[in-house]
Coordinates of C-alpha atoms in Angstrom, one line a residue:
Chain I
M1 CA 55.6 60.6 61.0
D2 CA 55.9 63.2 58.3
K3 CA 54.6 65.9 60.6
S4 CA 56.8 65.1 63.5
Q5 CA 59.8 65.0 61.2
N6 CA 58.8 68.4 59.9
K7 CA 58.6 69.8 63.4
Q8 CA 62.0 68.4 64.3
F9 CA 63.4 70.0 61.2
I10 CA 61.9 73.3 62.1
I11 CA 63.2 73.2 65.6
K12 CA 66.7 72.4 64.3
D13 CA 66.4 75.3 61.9
N14 CA 65.5 77.6 64.8
D15 CA 68.4 76.3 66.8
T16 CA 70.9 77.0 64.1
T17 CA 69.7 80.5 63.5
E18 CA 69.9 81.2 67.3
S19 CA 73.4 79.9 67.6
T20 CA 74.6 82.0 64.6
Q21 CA 73.0 85.0 66.1
S22 CA 74.7 84.5 69.5
E23 CA 78.0 83.9 67.6
K24 CA 77.5 87.2 65.9
T25 CA 76.9 89.2 69.0
S26 CA 79.8 87.6 70.9
F27 CA 82.0 88.3 67.9
Q28 CA 81.0 92.0 68.0
S29 CA 81.8 92.5 71.6
V30 CA 85.0 90.5 72.2
D31 CA 86.6 88.4 69.5
F32 CA 87.9 85.7 71.9
D33 CA 85.9 83.2 69.7
A34 CA 88.4 83.8 67.0
L35 CA 91.3 82.8 69.3
P36 CA 91.1 79.0 69.3
K37 CA 91.0 78.9 65.5
K38 CA 94.4 80.4 65.3
R39 CA 97.4 78.2 65.5
R40 CA 99.1 79.0 68.8
L41 CA 102.9 79.3 69.1
M42 CA 102.7 78.8 72.8
Q43 CA 100.3 78.6 75.7
P44 CA 98.7 81.9 76.8
K45 CA 100.4 81.6 80.1
T46 CA 103.9 81.3 78.7
S47 CA 103.3 84.1 76.2
Q48 CA 102.1 86.2 79.1
K49 CA 105.3 85.4 81.1
L50 CA 107.4 86.3 78.1
T51 CA 105.7 89.7 77.4
F52 CA 105.6 90.6 81.1
T53 CA 109.3 90.1 81.4
M54 CA 109.9 92.2 78.3
L55 CA 107.6 95.0 79.7
A56 CA 109.4 94.8 83.1
S57 CA 112.8 95.0 81.4
S58 CA 111.8 98.2 79.5
A59 CA 110.8 99.7 82.8
A60 CA 114.0 98.5 84.3
F61 CA 115.9 100.1 81.4
I62 CA 114.4 103.5 82.0
F63 CA 115.2 103.1 85.7
L64 CA 118.8 102.2 84.8
I65 CA 119.1 105.3 82.6
L66 CA 118.2 107.5 85.5
V67 CA 120.4 105.7 88.0
S68 CA 123.5 105.7 85.8
F69 CA 122.7 109.4 84.9
I70 CA 122.7 110.4 88.6
L71 CA 125.8 108.2 89.4
I72 CA 127.9 109.7 86.5
L73 CA 126.8 113.2 87.5
V74 CA 127.6 112.7 91.2
I75 CA 130.9 111.0 90.6
N76 CA 132.2 113.5 88.1
G77 CA 130.6 116.5 89.7
S78 CA 132.0 115.8 93.2
R79 CA 135.5 115.9 91.8
G80 CA 135.1 119.5 90.7
L81 CA 133.0 120.7 93.5
S82 CA 134.6 123.1 96.0
F83 CA 133.7 125.8 98.5
Q84 CA 135.5 128.2 96.3
L85 CA 133.4 127.3 93.2
L86 CA 130.1 127.8 95.1
F87 CA 130.5 130.6 97.5
M88 CA 133.6 132.8 96.8
K89 CA 133.5 136.0 94.8
P90 CA 135.4 135.7 91.6
G91 CA 138.6 137.5 91.8
P92 CA 142.3 137.2 91.0
E93 CA 142.8 134.1 93.3
V94 CA 139.4 132.6 92.5
E95 CA 139.5 131.5 88.8
W96 CA 136.2 129.6 88.7
S97 CA 133.2 130.7 90.7
I98 CA 129.5 130.3 90.0
R99 CA 128.4 132.4 93.0
P100 CA 127.3 135.2 90.7
A101 CA 125.4 132.7 88.5
I102 CA 123.7 131.2 91.6
I103 CA 122.5 134.6 92.8
G104 CA 121.6 135.6 89.3
T105 CA 119.4 132.5 88.9
I106 CA 117.7 133.0 92.2
L107 CA 116.9 136.7 91.3
L108 CA 115.7 135.5 87.8
I109 CA 113.3 132.8 89.0
L110 CA 111.9 134.8 91.9
G111 CA 111.1 137.7 89.6
A112 CA 109.6 135.5 86.9
V113 CA 107.4 133.7 89.3
G114 CA 106.5 136.9 91.1
L115 CA 105.2 138.3 87.8
A116 CA 103.4 135.1 86.8
L117 CA 101.8 134.1 90.1
P118 CA 99.3 136.9 90.4
L119 CA 98.3 136.6 86.8
G120 CA 98.1 132.8 86.8
L121 CA 96.2 132.7 90.1
A122 CA 93.7 135.2 88.9
A123 CA 93.2 133.2 85.7
A124 CA 92.7 130.0 87.7
I125 CA 90.2 131.7 90.1
Y126 CA 88.2 133.0 87.1
L127 CA 88.2 129.7 85.3
N128 CA 87.4 127.6 88.4
E129 CA 85.1 129.9 90.5
Y130 CA 83.4 132.2 88.0
A131 CA 83.4 130.8 84.5
K132 CA 80.4 128.8 83.5
G133 CA 81.6 127.5 80.1
G134 CA 80.9 129.1 76.8
I135 CA 82.9 130.4 74.0
I136 CA 85.1 132.8 76.1
V137 CA 86.2 130.0 78.5
N138 CA 86.9 127.8 75.5
I139 CA 89.1 130.4 73.9
I140 CA 90.9 131.0 77.2
N141 CA 91.5 127.3 77.7
Q142 CA 92.7 126.8 74.1
G143 CA 95.1 129.8 74.6
I144 CA 96.5 128.3 77.8
N145 CA 97.0 124.9 76.1
N146 CA 98.7 126.5 73.2
L147 CA 101.0 128.6 75.4
A148 CA 102.0 125.4 77.3
G149 CA 103.0 123.8 74.0
V150 CA 105.1 126.7 72.6
P151 CA 108.8 125.6 72.5
S152 CA 111.1 127.6 74.8
I153 CA 113.2 128.8 71.9
V154 CA 110.1 130.4 70.4
F155 CA 109.5 132.2 73.7
G156 CA 113.1 133.3 73.5
I157 CA 112.8 134.7 70.0
F158 CA 109.4 136.3 70.9
G159 CA 110.9 137.9 74.0
Y160 CA 113.7 139.3 71.9
A161 CA 111.4 140.7 69.3
F162 CA 108.7 142.0 71.7
F163 CA 110.3 142.9 75.1
V164 CA 113.9 143.6 74.0
L165 CA 113.3 145.4 70.7
A166 CA 109.7 146.5 70.3
L167 CA 109.2 147.7 73.9
G168 CA 112.8 148.9 74.1
I169 CA 113.6 147.3 77.4
G170 CA 116.9 146.0 76.0
K171 CA 118.8 142.8 76.9
S172 CA 118.2 142.9 80.6
L173 CA 116.9 141.1 83.7
V174 CA 113.5 142.7 83.4
A175 CA 113.1 141.4 79.8
A176 CA 114.1 137.9 81.0
W177 CA 111.6 138.1 83.9
L178 CA 108.8 139.0 81.4
T179 CA 109.8 136.3 78.9
L180 CA 110.1 133.5 81.6
A181 CA 106.8 134.7 83.2
C182 CA 105.0 134.1 79.9
M183 CA 106.6 130.7 79.7
I184 CA 105.6 129.5 83.2
L185 CA 102.2 131.1 83.2
P186 CA 100.4 127.9 81.9
T187 CA 102.1 125.8 84.6
I188 CA 100.9 128.1 87.4
I189 CA 97.4 128.4 86.0
R190 CA 96.9 124.6 85.6
T191 CA 98.3 123.7 89.0
S192 CA 96.3 126.5 90.8
Q193 CA 93.2 125.2 89.0
E194 CA 93.9 121.7 90.3
A195 CA 94.4 123.1 93.8
L196 CA 91.1 125.1 93.7
K197 CA 89.3 122.0 92.4
T198 CA 90.4 119.9 95.5
V199 CA 88.7 122.4 97.9
P200 CA 85.5 120.7 98.9
Q201 CA 82.2 122.3 97.8
D202 CA 81.0 122.3 101.4
Y203 CA 83.6 125.0 102.3
R204 CA 82.0 127.3 99.8
A205 CA 78.5 126.4 100.7
G206 CA 79.2 126.9 104.4
S207 CA 80.7 130.4 103.8
L208 CA 77.9 131.5 101.5
A209 CA 75.4 130.2 104.1
L210 CA 77.0 132.5 106.6
G211 CA 76.2 135.4 104.4
A212 CA 79.6 136.0 102.9
T213 CA 79.7 137.3 99.3
K214 CA 81.3 135.2 96.6
W215 CA 84.5 137.3 96.6
Q216 CA 84.7 137.1 100.4
T217 CA 84.3 133.3 100.2
I218 CA 87.1 133.0 97.6
R219 CA 89.4 135.2 99.6
H220 CA 88.9 134.0 103.1
V221 CA 87.8 130.3 102.6
V222 CA 88.8 128.9 99.2
L223 CA 92.2 130.4 98.7
P224 CA 93.6 129.5 102.2
A225 CA 92.4 126.0 101.7
A226 CA 94.1 125.8 98.3
I227 CA 97.5 127.2 99.4
P228 CA 99.4 123.8 99.6
G229 CA 98.4 123.0 96.0
I230 CA 99.2 126.5 94.8
T231 CA 102.6 126.3 96.5
T232 CA 103.3 123.0 94.7
G233 CA 102.7 124.8 91.4
V234 CA 104.9 127.7 92.3
I235 CA 107.8 125.4 93.3
L236 CA 107.4 123.4 90.1
A237 CA 107.5 126.7 88.1
L238 CA 110.6 127.9 90.0
G239 CA 112.3 124.6 89.1
R240 CA 111.4 124.9 85.4
A241 CA 112.6 128.5 85.3
A242 CA 115.8 127.7 87.0
G243 CA 116.9 125.2 84.3
E244 CA 115.7 127.2 81.3
T245 CA 118.4 128.2 78.9
A246 CA 116.9 128.6 75.4
A247 CA 114.3 131.2 76.4
I248 CA 116.8 133.6 77.9
L249 CA 119.6 133.0 75.4
F250 CA 118.9 136.3 73.5
I251 CA 117.4 138.2 76.4
G252 CA 120.5 139.4 78.2
V253 CA 122.1 136.4 79.9
A254 CA 125.8 136.7 80.0
T255 CA 128.9 135.2 81.5
G256 CA 131.5 137.1 83.6
V257 CA 129.1 139.7 84.8
P258 CA 128.3 140.6 88.4
A259 CA 125.3 138.8 90.0
F260 CA 123.2 142.0 90.0
S261 CA 124.1 145.2 88.3
G262 CA 120.7 146.8 87.9
F263 CA 117.3 145.7 86.5
L264 CA 118.1 146.9 83.0
S265 CA 121.6 145.3 82.7
R266 CA 122.8 141.9 81.7
F267 CA 122.7 139.0 84.3
P268 CA 124.4 135.6 84.8
A269 CA 122.6 132.3 85.2
I270 CA 123.7 128.7 86.0
P271 CA 122.4 126.9 82.9
F272 CA 124.0 129.5 80.6
E273 CA 127.3 129.3 82.5
L274 CA 127.2 125.5 81.9
Y275 CA 126.4 125.8 78.2
M276 CA 129.1 128.4 77.5
M277 CA 131.7 126.4 79.5
A278 CA 130.7 123.2 77.7
I279 CA 131.2 124.6 74.2
S280 CA 134.1 127.0 74.8
A281 CA 136.1 126.4 77.9
P282 CA 139.3 124.2 77.8
S283 CA 138.8 120.5 78.6
S284 CA 141.0 120.9 81.7
T285 CA 137.9 122.5 83.3
R286 CA 135.7 119.5 82.6
N287 CA 135.4 118.6 86.3
I288 CA 134.2 122.1 87.1
Q289 CA 131.6 121.8 84.3
W290 CA 130.4 118.5 85.8
A291 CA 130.1 120.2 89.2
I292 CA 128.0 123.1 87.7
A293 CA 125.7 120.5 86.0
L294 CA 125.5 118.7 89.4
V295 CA 124.6 122.0 91.2
L296 CA 121.9 122.7 88.6
V297 CA 120.4 119.2 88.9
V298 CA 120.5 119.4 92.7
I299 CA 118.6 122.7 92.6
V300 CA 116.0 121.4 90.2
F301 CA 115.5 118.1 92.1
A302 CA 115.2 120.0 95.4
F303 CA 112.4 122.0 94.0
N304 CA 110.6 118.9 92.7
L305 CA 111.1 117.0 95.9
G306 CA 109.8 120.0 97.8
A307 CA 106.7 120.0 95.6
I308 CA 106.2 116.3 96.1
I309 CA 106.5 116.5 99.9
I310 CA 104.0 119.4 100.2
R311 CA 101.6 117.5 97.9
N312 CA 101.8 114.3 100.0
R313 CA 101.5 116.2 103.3
S314 CA 98.4 118.1 102.2
E315 CA 96.9 114.8 100.9
K316 CA 97.4 113.1 104.2
E317 CA 95.9 116.1 106.1
R318 CA 92.8 115.9 103.9
Q319 CA 92.4 112.2 104.6
Chain K
M1 CA 81.1 119.7 90.9
S2 CA 80.7 122.9 88.9
Q3 CA 77.0 122.0 88.5
D4 CA 76.7 122.1 92.3
T5 CA 78.2 125.6 92.5
N6 CA 75.9 126.8 89.7
F7 CA 72.9 125.4 91.5
L8 CA 74.0 127.1 94.7
E9 CA 74.5 130.4 92.9
E10 CA 71.1 130.2 91.2
T11 CA 69.3 129.5 94.4
I12 CA 71.0 132.4 96.1
N13 CA 70.3 134.7 93.2
E14 CA 66.6 133.6 93.2
Q15 CA 66.3 134.2 96.9
Q16 CA 67.8 137.7 96.5
L17 CA 65.4 138.4 93.7
E18 CA 62.4 137.2 95.6
S19 CA 63.2 139.4 98.6
E20 CA 63.7 142.3 96.3
T21 CA 60.5 141.9 94.2
R22 CA 58.6 144.3 96.5
S23 CA 61.1 147.1 96.0
T24 CA 61.1 149.5 93.1
E25 CA 62.2 148.7 89.6
S26 CA 65.3 150.9 89.8
E27 CA 66.6 148.9 92.8
I28 CA 66.1 145.7 90.9
L29 CA 68.0 147.0 88.0
E30 CA 70.9 147.9 90.3
I31 CA 71.0 144.3 91.6
G32 CA 71.3 143.2 88.0
K33 CA 74.2 145.5 87.5
Q34 CA 75.9 144.4 90.7
K35 CA 75.9 140.8 89.5
I36 CA 78.8 141.6 87.2
S37 CA 81.2 142.6 90.0
W38 CA 84.5 144.5 89.4
Q39 CA 86.4 141.4 90.7
K40 CA 85.0 139.3 87.9
I41 CA 85.9 141.8 85.2
I42 CA 89.5 142.0 86.5
L43 CA 89.7 138.3 86.7
I44 CA 88.5 137.9 83.1
I45 CA 91.1 140.3 81.9
F46 CA 93.9 138.4 83.8
A47 CA 92.5 135.1 82.5
S48 CA 92.7 136.3 78.9
I49 CA 96.4 137.3 79.2
S50 CA 97.4 133.8 78.0
V51 CA 95.4 134.3 74.9
I52 CA 96.9 137.7 74.4
I53 CA 100.4 136.3 74.8
V54 CA 99.7 133.6 72.2
I55 CA 98.4 136.2 69.8
L56 CA 101.4 138.5 70.5
I57 CA 103.9 135.7 69.9
F58 CA 102.2 134.9 66.6
V59 CA 102.0 138.5 65.5
F60 CA 105.6 139.4 66.4
I61 CA 107.1 136.4 64.8
L62 CA 105.0 137.0 61.7
I63 CA 105.9 140.7 61.4
N64 CA 109.6 139.8 61.4
G65 CA 109.5 136.5 59.7
L66 CA 107.3 137.2 56.7
Q67 CA 109.9 139.7 55.6
I68 CA 111.9 136.7 54.3
I69 CA 109.5 136.3 51.4
P70 CA 110.2 139.6 49.8
D71 CA 113.9 139.4 50.9
F72 CA 114.7 136.0 49.7
G73 CA 111.6 134.2 48.3
L74 CA 109.4 131.6 50.0
F75 CA 110.3 128.6 47.8
K76 CA 114.1 129.3 48.0
F77 CA 113.7 129.7 51.8
L78 CA 111.8 126.5 52.5
F79 CA 113.5 124.3 49.9
G80 CA 116.9 125.9 49.4
T81 CA 119.7 123.6 50.3
D82 CA 122.3 126.2 51.0
W83 CA 122.4 128.1 54.3
N84 CA 125.3 130.5 54.3
P85 CA 124.7 134.0 55.7
E86 CA 128.1 135.2 54.4
A87 CA 127.0 134.5 50.8
D88 CA 123.4 135.6 51.5
Q89 CA 122.0 132.1 51.1
Y90 CA 119.2 131.2 53.5
G91 CA 117.7 127.8 52.4
I92 CA 116.5 125.9 55.5
L93 CA 115.9 122.5 53.9
H94 CA 118.9 121.1 55.8
G95 CA 117.3 122.3 59.0
I96 CA 114.0 120.6 58.2
V97 CA 115.7 117.4 57.3
G98 CA 117.8 117.6 60.5
T99 CA 114.7 118.1 62.6
I100 CA 112.9 115.3 60.9
M101 CA 115.8 112.9 61.4
V102 CA 116.5 113.6 65.1
V103 CA 112.7 113.5 65.9
T104 CA 112.2 110.3 64.0
I105 CA 115.1 108.6 65.7
A106 CA 113.8 109.9 69.1
M107 CA 110.2 108.6 68.5
V108 CA 111.3 105.2 67.1
V109 CA 113.4 104.6 70.2
A110 CA 111.2 106.2 72.8
I111 CA 107.7 105.0 71.8
P112 CA 108.2 101.2 72.3
I113 CA 110.2 101.6 75.5
S114 CA 108.0 104.1 77.1
I115 CA 104.7 102.5 76.2
S116 CA 105.8 99.1 77.5
C117 CA 107.2 100.8 80.6
S118 CA 103.8 102.5 81.3
I119 CA 101.9 99.2 80.7
Y120 CA 104.2 97.6 83.3
I121 CA 103.8 100.5 85.7
A122 CA 100.0 100.8 85.3
E123 CA 98.9 97.1 85.0
I124 CA 101.6 94.7 86.2
A125 CA 104.0 96.2 88.7
P126 CA 103.4 95.6 92.4
P127 CA 102.4 98.7 94.3
V128 CA 105.9 99.2 95.8
V129 CA 107.6 99.1 92.4
R130 CA 105.0 101.5 91.0
K131 CA 105.6 103.9 93.9
I132 CA 109.3 103.9 93.0
L133 CA 109.1 104.0 89.2
K134 CA 106.5 106.7 88.8
P135 CA 108.4 109.5 90.7
T136 CA 111.6 108.3 89.1
V137 CA 110.2 108.9 85.6
E138 CA 108.8 112.3 86.8
L139 CA 112.2 113.2 88.1
L140 CA 113.6 112.4 84.7
A141 CA 111.2 115.0 83.2
S142 CA 112.4 117.7 85.5
I143 CA 116.1 117.6 84.4
P144 CA 116.9 120.8 82.4
S145 CA 117.6 120.3 78.7
V146 CA 121.0 122.0 79.0
V147 CA 122.0 119.3 81.4
Y148 CA 120.8 116.6 79.0
G149 CA 122.9 118.3 76.3
F150 CA 125.9 118.5 78.5
F151 CA 125.5 114.9 79.6
G152 CA 125.0 113.7 76.0
L153 CA 128.1 115.7 74.8
F154 CA 130.4 114.0 77.2
T155 CA 129.0 110.5 77.5
L156 CA 126.8 109.6 74.5
V157 CA 128.8 111.4 71.9
P158 CA 132.2 109.7 72.7
A159 CA 130.3 106.4 73.0
V160 CA 128.8 106.8 69.5
K161 CA 132.1 108.0 68.1
Y162 CA 133.9 104.9 69.5
I163 CA 131.2 102.3 68.5
F164 CA 130.9 103.5 64.9
K165 CA 134.5 104.5 64.6
L166 CA 133.6 108.0 63.4
P167 CA 135.7 111.2 63.2
T168 CA 133.0 112.9 65.4
G169 CA 130.2 111.5 67.5
E170 CA 128.1 114.7 67.2
N171 CA 125.5 113.5 64.8
A172 CA 121.8 112.8 64.2
L173 CA 122.0 109.5 66.1
S174 CA 123.3 111.1 69.3
G175 CA 120.8 113.9 69.0
G176 CA 118.0 111.5 68.5
L177 CA 119.0 109.3 71.4
I178 CA 119.2 112.2 73.8
L179 CA 115.8 113.5 72.6
A180 CA 114.4 110.0 73.1
I181 CA 115.5 110.0 76.8
M182 CA 113.9 113.5 77.1
V183 CA 110.5 112.5 75.7
I184 CA 110.2 109.2 77.5
P185 CA 108.8 110.8 80.7
T186 CA 106.1 112.6 78.7
I187 CA 104.9 109.4 76.9
V188 CA 105.1 107.3 80.1
S189 CA 103.1 109.6 82.4
I190 CA 100.3 110.4 79.9
T191 CA 100.0 106.7 78.8
D192 CA 99.9 105.7 82.4
D193 CA 97.1 108.1 83.0
A194 CA 95.3 106.8 79.9
I195 CA 95.6 103.2 81.0
K196 CA 94.5 104.0 84.5
A197 CA 91.4 105.8 83.1
V198 CA 90.1 102.6 81.5
P199 CA 87.2 101.5 83.7
K200 CA 87.7 98.4 85.9
T201 CA 84.6 96.8 84.6
Y202 CA 86.3 96.3 81.2
R203 CA 89.0 94.2 82.8
E204 CA 86.6 92.3 85.0
G205 CA 84.4 91.4 82.0
S206 CA 87.4 90.1 80.1
F207 CA 88.6 88.1 83.1
A208 CA 85.1 86.6 83.5
L209 CA 85.4 85.3 79.9
G210 CA 88.5 83.4 80.9
A211 CA 91.1 85.7 79.3
T212 CA 94.6 85.8 80.9
N213 CA 96.0 89.1 82.2
W214 CA 98.0 89.7 79.1
Q215 CA 95.1 88.9 76.8
T216 CA 93.0 91.4 78.7
I217 CA 95.7 94.1 78.4
R218 CA 96.3 93.5 74.7
K219 CA 92.7 93.0 73.5
V220 CA 90.7 95.1 76.0
V221 CA 92.7 97.7 77.9
L222 CA 95.1 98.9 75.2
P223 CA 92.4 99.4 72.5
A224 CA 90.3 101.3 75.1
A225 CA 93.3 103.5 76.0
L226 CA 94.4 104.0 72.4
S227 CA 93.3 107.6 72.0
G228 CA 95.1 108.5 75.2
I229 CA 98.2 106.8 74.1
T230 CA 98.0 108.6 70.7
T231 CA 97.8 111.9 72.6
A232 CA 100.9 111.0 74.6
V233 CA 102.8 110.3 71.4
I234 CA 101.6 113.5 69.7
L235 CA 102.5 115.7 72.7
A236 CA 105.9 114.0 72.9
F237 CA 106.4 114.6 69.2
G238 CA 105.6 118.3 69.7
R239 CA 108.1 118.5 72.6
A240 CA 110.8 116.8 70.6
I241 CA 110.4 119.2 67.7
G242 CA 110.7 122.2 69.9
E243 CA 113.7 121.0 72.0
T244 CA 116.7 123.2 71.6
M245 CA 119.6 123.0 73.9
A246 CA 120.2 119.3 73.8
V247 CA 120.2 119.1 70.0
L248 CA 122.2 122.3 69.7
M249 CA 125.0 120.7 71.8
V250 CA 124.8 117.1 70.5
A251 CA 123.5 117.0 66.9
G252 CA 126.7 118.5 65.3
G253 CA 125.3 121.7 63.7
A254 CA 126.6 121.2 60.1
S255 CA 124.7 123.1 57.4
Q256 CA 124.4 120.2 55.0
I257 CA 121.9 117.6 54.0
P258 CA 123.1 114.1 54.8
K259 CA 124.0 111.9 51.8
P260 CA 122.3 109.5 51.4
F261 CA 119.4 111.2 53.3
F262 CA 118.9 108.3 55.7
N263 CA 122.5 108.4 56.9
I264 CA 122.1 109.0 60.6
L265 CA 125.8 109.1 61.4
V266 CA 126.5 112.5 60.0
P267 CA 126.2 115.9 61.8
V268 CA 122.8 117.6 61.2
D269 CA 121.4 121.0 62.2
P270 CA 117.8 121.0 63.4
L271 CA 115.7 124.2 63.0
T272 CA 115.8 125.0 66.7
A273 CA 119.6 124.8 66.8
I274 CA 119.9 127.2 63.8
I275 CA 117.8 129.8 65.7
A276 CA 119.8 129.4 69.0
R277 CA 123.2 129.6 67.3
E278 CA 122.6 132.5 64.9
L279 CA 120.1 134.9 66.3
G280 CA 122.8 136.5 68.5
E281 CA 125.0 137.2 65.4
A282 CA 122.2 138.4 63.1
A283 CA 122.0 142.1 62.5
Q284 CA 118.6 143.4 63.4
G285 CA 116.4 143.9 60.3
G286 CA 118.8 142.1 58.0
T287 CA 117.9 139.1 55.8
Q288 CA 119.5 136.7 58.2
F289 CA 117.4 138.1 61.0
H290 CA 114.2 137.7 59.0
A291 CA 115.3 134.2 57.9
I292 CA 115.6 133.2 61.6
F293 CA 112.2 134.5 62.4
G294 CA 110.9 132.6 59.3
I295 CA 112.2 129.4 60.9
A296 CA 110.4 130.4 64.1
I297 CA 107.2 130.7 62.1
V298 CA 107.7 127.2 60.7
L299 CA 108.4 125.9 64.3
F300 CA 105.4 127.7 65.8
L301 CA 103.0 126.5 63.2
I302 CA 104.2 122.9 63.5
T303 CA 104.0 122.8 67.3
F304 CA 100.7 124.7 67.2
T305 CA 99.1 122.1 64.9
V306 CA 100.6 119.2 66.8
N307 CA 99.2 120.6 70.1
L308 CA 95.8 121.2 68.5
I309 CA 95.6 117.6 67.3
G310 CA 96.8 116.5 70.8
D311 CA 94.0 118.5 72.5
L312 CA 91.4 117.1 70.2
A313 CA 92.6 113.6 70.9
I314 CA 92.4 114.3 74.7
K315 CA 88.9 115.6 74.3
R316 CA 87.8 112.5 72.4
F317 CA 89.4 110.3 75.1
T318 CA 87.8 112.0 78.1
K319 CA 84.4 112.0 76.3
K320 CA 84.7 108.3 75.8
F321 CA 84.9 107.6 79.5
R322 CA 82.9 110.4 81.0
G323 CA 79.9 108.1 81.5
A324 CA 82.0 105.3 83.0

């Protein structure tokens, strides 16, 4: 009797140690065991319903902000919109016209992207096709990330100190091109890198197997295949440059100047026109101001939609 | 993927070397030289331009901005309460307080809304809703800041003025709310990516233990995505600090420190707004000019640090799920 009791006792002891061990391990991974001990306010399913409604309403709130934003913009903007405002040269009969500003913005963004694209594309090709890691690549990546995080007003003040004053270019279109090119360079590098990454390795292998050199492969096989992605990046950069104000504030943007009066003279731009009218024009021109804001948003949205369409089409083609 | 290319290159190089082993030593040396092609050198130079620009920005802001120390004094500059170029006073404490106020309001409003929105988009929303909401949020990100400023000036500012019965609606609250709308897309899209990056097996394991969908999100998915969400918040913080046009137009621009300091219904003057408003007027090489570049140093250092922390957080997050 004594022996068997002893045995039972031992077995029991083993059992308890095992169970505590299993409790410990389960506690470490997920602490659902702790759940039943808590006093519940409501059933898990009801609390889930409640939180999901709250989460959905916050999403709906953000959606509402955008929708009301667009509605207010379109309703107010369409009142001030006219053929005269958009397309007629400013003169004695035409008091308010943003034709010079529209042309000025187009020249501005084309020049800035024209400068940034070759540089950015080259950087992306190096990082994606040639670089094999190491300290140089780390430094370059860090530089790109930091450049992307620099606030636009700091680009503006840098452009003023470096391009306008130190290099002696003066407040001009060229200085604004250079400043904006610095600002959109990270966007172009990162989107081009993404585009190069989506080109399948087989393309490169096939070209190399045909005896092409690495550079020939990049130029004739990889780049043509990456063009949709690169175009997306370029369009996004154009959109960003079109709406930029703070970076060109001190670099020569002006109101009431002709659309183009030389590379080294001052230039107009839509966002600056909007800013100056908002803070200094009489309130009787409020509708015209809304119309300018509408034009700017339409331009930027058009660029973004274009980028989305190109991205979707190339994704479909690949599938 | 990059490993594959490396492998290819190596095999090709090896083949070349094998075929050339019979030729003379000088020829082999020439192949070694050819390996560094001129294209590669040009590409390296182009690739390092970003680094050069960052260094140039830093150097040129420093050259002009450090002059404020001999001109006016570092302590008086950073902690002086009086900014008045006509009286040669260049204390930027009101700007620092203004920036802290608008950014704090923006983050307090934006973080809960955008994180819950991204949880909804990533985990709960049906595919159709997700397909509508995600581009919508991205579209919100593309609106230029001057348009946000204009919009805030003629909708939000009158509303704030009316609700709180103030003489002017241009104050820290309006500036903070506009900033909140501007940083929402940043937080939403990065948080969404972070939640999507959590491996499916995590969720399946939790469901298998009998957890509800919400329990799984709260106790498994969100903790796993935490570093990604932190990154989102840090990057949004950096963007809010550097934002200029919207706060310039909406925050009021009064060179004073609010009394009491937590009063959000008085006009404030964030650092970026001071730069934008006064650089045009400042005489080149004068004390005001140097003070404005001094503000730019402060801004650059803050955003630089914030972005560095953000990058580290991203690296930690990607490391965590590389194996999964």
